[in-house]
Short mmCIF file of C-alpha atoms in Angstrom, two decimals:
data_model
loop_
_atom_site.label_atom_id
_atom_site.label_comp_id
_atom_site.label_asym_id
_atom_site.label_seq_id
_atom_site.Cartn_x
_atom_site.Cartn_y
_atom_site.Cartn_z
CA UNK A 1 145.00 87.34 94.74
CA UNK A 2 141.15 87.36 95.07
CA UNK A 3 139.80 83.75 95.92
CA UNK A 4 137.27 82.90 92.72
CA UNK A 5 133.75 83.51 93.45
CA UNK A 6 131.11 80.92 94.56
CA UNK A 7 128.67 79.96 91.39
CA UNK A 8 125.27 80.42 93.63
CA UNK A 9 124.34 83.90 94.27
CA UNK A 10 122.62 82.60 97.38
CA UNK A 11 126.17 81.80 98.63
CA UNK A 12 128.45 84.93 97.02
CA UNK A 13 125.55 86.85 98.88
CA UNK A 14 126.34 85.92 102.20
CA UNK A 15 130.15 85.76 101.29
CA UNK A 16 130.09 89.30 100.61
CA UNK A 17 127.94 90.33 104.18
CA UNK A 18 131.08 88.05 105.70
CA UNK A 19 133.86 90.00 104.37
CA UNK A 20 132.01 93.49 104.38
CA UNK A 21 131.45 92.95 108.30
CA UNK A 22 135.31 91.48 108.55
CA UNK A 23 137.65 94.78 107.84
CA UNK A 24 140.55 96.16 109.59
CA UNK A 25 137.45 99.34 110.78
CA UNK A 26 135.47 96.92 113.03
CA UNK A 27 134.25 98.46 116.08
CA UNK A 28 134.00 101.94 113.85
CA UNK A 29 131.97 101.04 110.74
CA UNK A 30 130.53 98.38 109.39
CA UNK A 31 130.36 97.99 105.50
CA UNK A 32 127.50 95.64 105.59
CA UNK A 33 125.62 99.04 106.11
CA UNK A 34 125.58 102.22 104.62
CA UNK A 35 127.62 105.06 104.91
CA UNK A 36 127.30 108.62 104.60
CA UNK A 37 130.19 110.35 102.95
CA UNK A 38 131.16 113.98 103.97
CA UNK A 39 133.38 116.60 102.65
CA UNK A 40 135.82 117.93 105.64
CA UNK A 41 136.66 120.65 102.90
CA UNK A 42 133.40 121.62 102.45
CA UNK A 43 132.51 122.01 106.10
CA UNK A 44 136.19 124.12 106.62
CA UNK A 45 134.68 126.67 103.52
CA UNK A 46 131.22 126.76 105.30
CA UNK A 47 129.34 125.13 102.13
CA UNK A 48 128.04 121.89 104.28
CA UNK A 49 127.14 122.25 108.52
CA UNK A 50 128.33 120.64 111.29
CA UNK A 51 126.79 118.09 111.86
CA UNK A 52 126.25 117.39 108.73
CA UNK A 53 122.46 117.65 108.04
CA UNK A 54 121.34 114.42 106.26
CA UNK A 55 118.86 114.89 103.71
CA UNK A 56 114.92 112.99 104.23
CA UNK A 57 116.28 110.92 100.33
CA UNK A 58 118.77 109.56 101.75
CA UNK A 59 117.69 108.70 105.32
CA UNK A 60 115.42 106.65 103.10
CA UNK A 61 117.67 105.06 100.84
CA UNK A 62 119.60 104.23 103.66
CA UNK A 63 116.37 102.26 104.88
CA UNK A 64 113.33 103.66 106.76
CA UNK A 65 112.96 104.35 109.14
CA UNK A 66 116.61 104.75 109.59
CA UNK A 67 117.50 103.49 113.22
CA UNK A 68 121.11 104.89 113.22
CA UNK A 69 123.05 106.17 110.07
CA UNK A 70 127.05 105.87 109.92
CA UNK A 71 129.19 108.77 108.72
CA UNK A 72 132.14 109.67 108.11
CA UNK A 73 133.72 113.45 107.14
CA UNK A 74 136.97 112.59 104.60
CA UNK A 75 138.58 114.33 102.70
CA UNK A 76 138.35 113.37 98.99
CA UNK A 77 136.18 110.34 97.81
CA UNK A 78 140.10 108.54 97.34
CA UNK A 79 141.19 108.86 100.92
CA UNK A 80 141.15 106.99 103.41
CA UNK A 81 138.86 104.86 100.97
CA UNK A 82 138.65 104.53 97.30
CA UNK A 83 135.00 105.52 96.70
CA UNK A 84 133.43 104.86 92.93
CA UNK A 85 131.57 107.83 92.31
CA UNK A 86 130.72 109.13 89.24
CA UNK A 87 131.44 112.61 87.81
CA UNK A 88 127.72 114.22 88.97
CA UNK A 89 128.55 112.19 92.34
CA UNK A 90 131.99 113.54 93.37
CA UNK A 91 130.45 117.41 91.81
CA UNK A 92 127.70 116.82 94.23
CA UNK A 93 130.59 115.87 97.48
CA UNK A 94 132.38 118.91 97.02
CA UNK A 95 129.76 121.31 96.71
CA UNK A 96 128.80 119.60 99.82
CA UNK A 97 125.92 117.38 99.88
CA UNK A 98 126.29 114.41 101.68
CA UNK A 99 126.43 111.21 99.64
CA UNK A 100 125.46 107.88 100.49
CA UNK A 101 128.23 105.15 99.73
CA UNK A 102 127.90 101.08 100.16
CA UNK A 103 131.07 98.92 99.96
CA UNK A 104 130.03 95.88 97.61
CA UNK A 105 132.90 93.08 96.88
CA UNK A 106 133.70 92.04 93.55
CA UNK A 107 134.83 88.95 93.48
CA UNK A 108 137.30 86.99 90.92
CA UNK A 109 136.00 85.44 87.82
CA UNK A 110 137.75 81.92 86.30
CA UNK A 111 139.41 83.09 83.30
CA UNK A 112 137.80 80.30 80.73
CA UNK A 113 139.64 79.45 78.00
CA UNK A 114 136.47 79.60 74.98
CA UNK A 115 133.23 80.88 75.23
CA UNK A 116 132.37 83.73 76.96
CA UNK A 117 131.30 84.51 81.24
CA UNK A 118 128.91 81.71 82.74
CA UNK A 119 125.75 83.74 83.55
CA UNK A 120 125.15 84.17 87.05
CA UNK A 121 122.16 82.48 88.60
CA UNK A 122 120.26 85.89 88.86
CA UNK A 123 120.84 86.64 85.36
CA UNK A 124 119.34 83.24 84.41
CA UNK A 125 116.32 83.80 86.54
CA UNK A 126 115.71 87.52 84.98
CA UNK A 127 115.64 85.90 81.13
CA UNK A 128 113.43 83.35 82.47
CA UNK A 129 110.74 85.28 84.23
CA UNK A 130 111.18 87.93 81.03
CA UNK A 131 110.31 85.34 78.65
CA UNK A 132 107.44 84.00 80.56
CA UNK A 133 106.18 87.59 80.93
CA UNK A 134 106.59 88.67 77.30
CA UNK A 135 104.27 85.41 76.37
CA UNK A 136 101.82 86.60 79.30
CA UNK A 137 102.10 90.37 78.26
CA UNK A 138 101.39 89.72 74.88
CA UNK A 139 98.06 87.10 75.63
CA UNK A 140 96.86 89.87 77.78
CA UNK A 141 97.34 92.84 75.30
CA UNK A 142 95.83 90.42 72.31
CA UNK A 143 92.42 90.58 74.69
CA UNK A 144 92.88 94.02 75.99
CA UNK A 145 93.97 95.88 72.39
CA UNK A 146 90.82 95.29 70.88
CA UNK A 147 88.45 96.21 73.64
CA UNK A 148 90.78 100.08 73.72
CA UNK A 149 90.63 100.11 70.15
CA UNK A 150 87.23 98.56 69.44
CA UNK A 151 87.56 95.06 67.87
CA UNK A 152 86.04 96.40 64.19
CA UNK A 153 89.45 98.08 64.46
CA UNK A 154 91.93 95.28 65.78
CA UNK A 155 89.85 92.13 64.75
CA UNK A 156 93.23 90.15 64.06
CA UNK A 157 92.23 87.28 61.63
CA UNK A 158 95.35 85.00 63.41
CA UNK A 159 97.56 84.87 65.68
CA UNK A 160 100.72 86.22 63.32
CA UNK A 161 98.75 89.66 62.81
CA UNK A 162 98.29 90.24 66.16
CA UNK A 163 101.83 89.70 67.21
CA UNK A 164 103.05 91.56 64.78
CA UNK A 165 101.07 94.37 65.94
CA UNK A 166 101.42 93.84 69.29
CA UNK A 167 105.13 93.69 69.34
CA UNK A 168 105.86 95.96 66.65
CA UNK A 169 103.38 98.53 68.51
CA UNK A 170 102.58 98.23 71.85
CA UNK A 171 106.15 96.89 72.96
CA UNK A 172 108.82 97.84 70.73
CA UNK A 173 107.91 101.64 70.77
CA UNK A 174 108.51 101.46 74.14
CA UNK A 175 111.84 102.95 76.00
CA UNK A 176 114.82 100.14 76.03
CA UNK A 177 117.77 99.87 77.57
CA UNK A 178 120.50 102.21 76.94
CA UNK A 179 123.07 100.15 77.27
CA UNK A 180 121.91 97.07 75.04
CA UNK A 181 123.35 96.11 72.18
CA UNK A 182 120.23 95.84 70.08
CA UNK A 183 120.21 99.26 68.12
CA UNK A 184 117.90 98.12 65.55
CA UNK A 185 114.03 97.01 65.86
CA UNK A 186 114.86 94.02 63.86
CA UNK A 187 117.51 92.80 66.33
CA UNK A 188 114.81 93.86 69.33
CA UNK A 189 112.03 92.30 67.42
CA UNK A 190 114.09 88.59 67.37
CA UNK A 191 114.79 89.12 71.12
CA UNK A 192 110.94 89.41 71.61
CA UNK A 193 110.29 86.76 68.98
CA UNK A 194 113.03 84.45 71.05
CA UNK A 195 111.26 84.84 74.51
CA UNK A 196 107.60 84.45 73.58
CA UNK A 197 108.50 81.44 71.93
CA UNK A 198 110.42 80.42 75.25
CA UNK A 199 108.01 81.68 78.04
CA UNK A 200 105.52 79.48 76.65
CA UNK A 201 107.91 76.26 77.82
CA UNK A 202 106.54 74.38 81.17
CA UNK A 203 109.85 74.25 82.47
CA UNK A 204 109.97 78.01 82.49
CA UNK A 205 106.27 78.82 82.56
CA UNK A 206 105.24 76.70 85.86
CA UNK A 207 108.50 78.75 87.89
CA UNK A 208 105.57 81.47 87.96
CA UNK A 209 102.60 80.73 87.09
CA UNK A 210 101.78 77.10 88.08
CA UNK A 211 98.46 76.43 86.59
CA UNK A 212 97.68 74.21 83.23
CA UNK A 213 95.84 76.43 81.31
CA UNK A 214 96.97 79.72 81.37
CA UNK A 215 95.37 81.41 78.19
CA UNK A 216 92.22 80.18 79.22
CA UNK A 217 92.49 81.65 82.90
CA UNK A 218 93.96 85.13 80.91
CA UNK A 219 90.96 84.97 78.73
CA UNK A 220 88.33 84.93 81.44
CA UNK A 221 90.52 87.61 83.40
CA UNK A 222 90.43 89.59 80.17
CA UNK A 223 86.56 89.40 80.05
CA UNK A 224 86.35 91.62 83.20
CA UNK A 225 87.23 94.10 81.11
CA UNK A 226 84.46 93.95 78.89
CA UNK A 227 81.88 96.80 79.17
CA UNK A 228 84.85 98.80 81.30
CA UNK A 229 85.45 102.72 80.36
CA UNK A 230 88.03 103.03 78.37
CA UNK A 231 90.55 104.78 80.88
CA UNK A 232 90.12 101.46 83.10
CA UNK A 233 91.60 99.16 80.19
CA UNK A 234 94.24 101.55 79.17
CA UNK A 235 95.38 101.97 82.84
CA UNK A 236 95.71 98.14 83.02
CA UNK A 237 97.82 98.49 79.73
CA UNK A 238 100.20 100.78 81.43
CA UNK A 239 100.60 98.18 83.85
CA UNK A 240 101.28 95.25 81.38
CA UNK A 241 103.49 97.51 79.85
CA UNK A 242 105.33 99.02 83.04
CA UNK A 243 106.76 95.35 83.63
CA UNK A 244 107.58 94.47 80.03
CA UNK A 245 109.73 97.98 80.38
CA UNK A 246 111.49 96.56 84.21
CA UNK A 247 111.91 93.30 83.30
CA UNK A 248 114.08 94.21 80.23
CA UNK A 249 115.70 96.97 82.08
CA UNK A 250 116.64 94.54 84.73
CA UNK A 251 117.51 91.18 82.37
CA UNK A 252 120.18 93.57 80.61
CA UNK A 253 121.11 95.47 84.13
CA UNK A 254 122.49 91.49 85.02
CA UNK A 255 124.47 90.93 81.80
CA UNK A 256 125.75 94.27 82.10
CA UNK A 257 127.05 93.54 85.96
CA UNK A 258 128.64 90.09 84.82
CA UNK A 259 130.77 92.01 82.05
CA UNK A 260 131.90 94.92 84.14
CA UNK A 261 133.06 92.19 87.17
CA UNK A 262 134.78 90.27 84.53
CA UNK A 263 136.75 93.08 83.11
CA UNK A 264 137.71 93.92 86.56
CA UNK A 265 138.97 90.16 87.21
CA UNK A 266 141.05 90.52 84.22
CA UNK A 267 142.29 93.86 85.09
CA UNK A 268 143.56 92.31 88.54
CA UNK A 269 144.96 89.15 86.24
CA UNK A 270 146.88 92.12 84.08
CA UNK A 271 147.87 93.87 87.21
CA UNK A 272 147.50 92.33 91.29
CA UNK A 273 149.37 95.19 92.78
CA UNK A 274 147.06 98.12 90.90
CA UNK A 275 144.77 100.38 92.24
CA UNK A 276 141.90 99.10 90.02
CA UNK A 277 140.19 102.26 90.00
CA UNK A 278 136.79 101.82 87.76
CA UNK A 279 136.31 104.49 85.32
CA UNK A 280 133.85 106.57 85.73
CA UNK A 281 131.12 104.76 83.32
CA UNK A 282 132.27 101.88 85.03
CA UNK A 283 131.81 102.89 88.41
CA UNK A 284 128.30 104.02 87.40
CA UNK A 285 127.45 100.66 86.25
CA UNK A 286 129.41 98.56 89.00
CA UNK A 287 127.39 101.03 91.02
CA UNK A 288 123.73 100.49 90.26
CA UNK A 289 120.75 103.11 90.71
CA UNK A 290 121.56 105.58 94.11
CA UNK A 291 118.25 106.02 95.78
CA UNK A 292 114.59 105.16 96.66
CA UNK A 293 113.69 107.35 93.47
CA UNK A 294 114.94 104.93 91.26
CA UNK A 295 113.73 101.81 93.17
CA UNK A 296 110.47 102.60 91.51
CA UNK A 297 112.22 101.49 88.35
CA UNK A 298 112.83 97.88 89.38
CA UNK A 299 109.53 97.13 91.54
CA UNK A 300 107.30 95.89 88.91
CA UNK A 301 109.86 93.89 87.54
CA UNK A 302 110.47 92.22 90.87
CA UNK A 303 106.31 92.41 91.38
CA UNK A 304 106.53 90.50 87.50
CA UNK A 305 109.68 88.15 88.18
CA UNK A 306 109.87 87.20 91.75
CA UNK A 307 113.72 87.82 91.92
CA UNK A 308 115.65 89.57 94.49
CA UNK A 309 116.98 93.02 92.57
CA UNK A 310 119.42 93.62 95.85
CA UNK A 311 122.01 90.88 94.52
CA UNK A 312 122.40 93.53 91.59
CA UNK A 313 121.46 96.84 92.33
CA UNK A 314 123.00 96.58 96.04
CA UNK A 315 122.69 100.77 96.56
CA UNK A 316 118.76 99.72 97.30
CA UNK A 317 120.58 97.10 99.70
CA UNK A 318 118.56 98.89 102.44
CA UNK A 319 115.16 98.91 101.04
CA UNK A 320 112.61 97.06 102.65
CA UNK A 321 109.64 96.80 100.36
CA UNK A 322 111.04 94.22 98.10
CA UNK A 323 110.39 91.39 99.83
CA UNK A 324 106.38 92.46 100.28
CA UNK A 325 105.94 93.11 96.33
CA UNK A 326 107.60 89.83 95.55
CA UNK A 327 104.53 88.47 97.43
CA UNK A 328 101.81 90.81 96.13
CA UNK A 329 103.34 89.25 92.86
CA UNK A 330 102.74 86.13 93.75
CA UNK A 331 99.43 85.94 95.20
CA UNK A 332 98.06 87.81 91.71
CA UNK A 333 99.73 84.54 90.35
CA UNK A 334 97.58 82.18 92.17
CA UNK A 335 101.01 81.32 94.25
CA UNK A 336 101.51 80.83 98.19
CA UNK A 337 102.66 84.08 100.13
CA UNK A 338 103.43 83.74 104.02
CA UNK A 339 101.15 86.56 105.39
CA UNK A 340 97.51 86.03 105.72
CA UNK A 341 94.87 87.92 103.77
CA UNK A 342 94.10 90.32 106.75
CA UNK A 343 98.18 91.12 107.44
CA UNK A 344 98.58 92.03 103.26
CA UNK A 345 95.81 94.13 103.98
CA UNK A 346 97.15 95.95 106.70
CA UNK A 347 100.07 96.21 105.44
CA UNK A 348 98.73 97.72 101.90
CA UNK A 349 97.54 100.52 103.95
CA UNK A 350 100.85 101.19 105.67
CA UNK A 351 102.29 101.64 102.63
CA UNK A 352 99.56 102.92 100.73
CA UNK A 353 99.57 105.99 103.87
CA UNK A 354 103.69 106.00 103.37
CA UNK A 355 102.98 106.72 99.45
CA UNK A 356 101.05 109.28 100.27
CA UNK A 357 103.10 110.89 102.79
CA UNK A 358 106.33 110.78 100.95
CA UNK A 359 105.31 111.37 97.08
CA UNK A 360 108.89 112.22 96.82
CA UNK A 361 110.19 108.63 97.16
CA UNK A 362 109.82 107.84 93.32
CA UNK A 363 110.06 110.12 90.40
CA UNK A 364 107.06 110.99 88.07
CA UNK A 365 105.69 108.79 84.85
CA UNK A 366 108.04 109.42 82.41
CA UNK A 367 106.74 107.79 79.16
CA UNK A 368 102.75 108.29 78.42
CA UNK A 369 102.47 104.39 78.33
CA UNK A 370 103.75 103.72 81.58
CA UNK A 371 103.56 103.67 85.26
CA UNK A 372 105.64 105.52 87.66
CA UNK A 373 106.71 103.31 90.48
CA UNK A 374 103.93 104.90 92.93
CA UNK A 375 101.51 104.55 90.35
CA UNK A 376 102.46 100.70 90.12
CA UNK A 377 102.45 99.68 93.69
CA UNK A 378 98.99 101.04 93.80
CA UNK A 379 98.14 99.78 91.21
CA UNK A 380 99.23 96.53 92.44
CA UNK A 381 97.69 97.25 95.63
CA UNK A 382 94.27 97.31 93.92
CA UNK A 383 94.60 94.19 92.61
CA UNK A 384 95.28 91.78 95.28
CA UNK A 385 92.23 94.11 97.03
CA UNK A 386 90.17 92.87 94.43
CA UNK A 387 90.89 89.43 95.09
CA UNK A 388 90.69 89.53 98.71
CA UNK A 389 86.98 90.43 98.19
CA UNK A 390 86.11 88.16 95.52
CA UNK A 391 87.39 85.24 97.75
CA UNK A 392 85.30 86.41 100.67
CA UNK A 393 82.07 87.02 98.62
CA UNK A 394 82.23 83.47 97.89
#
């Protein structure tokens, strides 16, 4: 029987790297790392080469620049290893394609005897930092709104009016979830309700934004805006709204991973000698988003909420710009960061040249209000830019 898992994420982290590294392959692969997946059946029938040719997408999901990728040719995704694809996945395998696997341990959950799973300590930081945000979102739309719309038009007489249009309007028109259990805009309207009122609490609040007087410091930032075209002030909209969209994404990604490991703890409870096979809409959940494409998804909510998204999306394991954002996040926070104003700098334009070179690394903007995840990070980009020269010109 599986041993219960630790309560920290910090330590279940490095508890999973332990075991991963510890299997019966050492010496052969490691399953700390990826692993590239190839059909021996579909080399035999001539529809993959030998070697197998390893597409640029997944060299980079993998982590670029990929030093040294491991492979293996099997034949089905169930032998020698169960692998949790899903149905497009295992379609993909036998046509041929190489796919990219990563083992990930799921540990046992205490069976509790009322009440539901103890949230995990990621989880609890994602509601946190998207309560704060919603509070900060909404402060910065109630400035920006008006100077888009032209404040004749949205000249809010209190502070009720403008939420309600704000929320009702700028945020809940926006795409949610799929898997959430809020159907209705009444249910997704209390959620909203619930974490403005929330974000604004110091214990919460001062986790990411550790200054006094916030809506004062949002109302001069808002003030730059003043005068601005109007494609300027609706591009910084996008941007609100591009983390309002992650954050939620992500703070419902985390509930969703805590309920799939805890029906596959009781599944082991029911039966310790089974195969435990997810099903497939399992396996795509347990599984997480596949590649660098979808990566673009979850920066701005790391850039928003200064969490670390590998602990629950662990295919993008490999990725090595989270780390970086989390700091660009923080320094348009007013927080510390490690790297000096001249080593962000240089390190903006590696990745601002990378972006350009490789377009192909995140998808296109998929909603009118948003940002794709290229459009983010240089958006992003621009900011701390901005900052770096108002804090020399001083």
């Amino acid at each position: 029987m599986a041993a219960d898992l630790p309560t920290s994420d910090n330590e279940r982290n490095k508890l999973r790297k332990l075991l991963l590294s510890d299997t019966p392959f050492q010496g052969y692969l490691d399953f700390s790392r990826p692993i590239v997946a190839v059909s021996r059946e579909a080399i035999r029938e001539g529809k993959a080469a030998y070697p197998p040719q390893v597409p640029l997408k997944i060299k980079m999901a993998a982590g670029w620049p990929a030093q040294s990728l491991q492979g293996m040719i099997v034949d089905s995704l169930d032998d020698p290893l169960p692998i949790q694809a899903t149905p497009e996945e295992r379609e993909r395998f036998d046509r041929g394609e190489p796919l990219l696997v990563r083992a990930n341990m799921v540990g046992m959950r205490t069976e509790r005897s009322s009440g539901g799973q103890v949230a995990d300590d990621i989880e609890k930081q994602i509601k946190n930092a998207f309560a704060v945000n919603v509070f900060v979102i909404y402060e910065r739309l109630r400035h920006l709104v008006p100077l888009r719309d032209g404040k004749n038009v949205r000249n809010w007489a209190d502070q009720e009016a403008a939420q309600n249009f704000i929320f009702e309007k700028e945020l809940l028109s926006l795409p949610w979830p799929e898997r959430d259990h809020r159907t209705t805009g009444k249910s997704r309207r209390h959620l909203i309700d619930t974490a403005w009122r929330n974000g604004q609490r110091q214990k919460f609040l001062r986790c990411l934004y550790p200054g006094s007087r916030l809506r004062r410091e949002i109302a001069a930032w808002a003030e730059d805006f003043r005068g601005q075209r109007k494609d300027v002030i609706e591009e910084e909209i996008r941007f609100q709204k591009t983390q309002f969209v992650a954050l939620n994404m992500c703070r419902e990604r985390a509930k969703e991973f805590r309920f799939i490991e805890s029906e596959i703890s009781e599944s082991i409870r029911r039966e310790p000698d089974g195969d435990g096979f997810l099903d497939p809409k399992q396996a795509e959940v347990a599984a997480g988003l596949n590649h660098p494409i979808d990566a673009g998804a979850v920066f701005p909510a790391v850039y928003a909420g200064d969490f670390d998204p590998k602990l629950m999306f662990h295919r993008l394991a490999s990725l090595k710009g989270f780390e970086f954002v989390r700091d660009i996040g923080r320094i348009a926070r007013r927080q510390s960061a490690p790297l000096s104003p001249a080593q962000f700098i240089e390190r903006i334009e590696r990745s601002r040249q990378h972006l350009e070179e490789q377009p192909e690394m995140f998808s296109e903007r998929r909603h009118p209000e948003l940002m794709s995840g290229r459009e983010f990070l240089l958006h992003a980009y621009k900011i701390y830019e901005d900052q770096c020269a108002a804090y020399f010109a001083r």
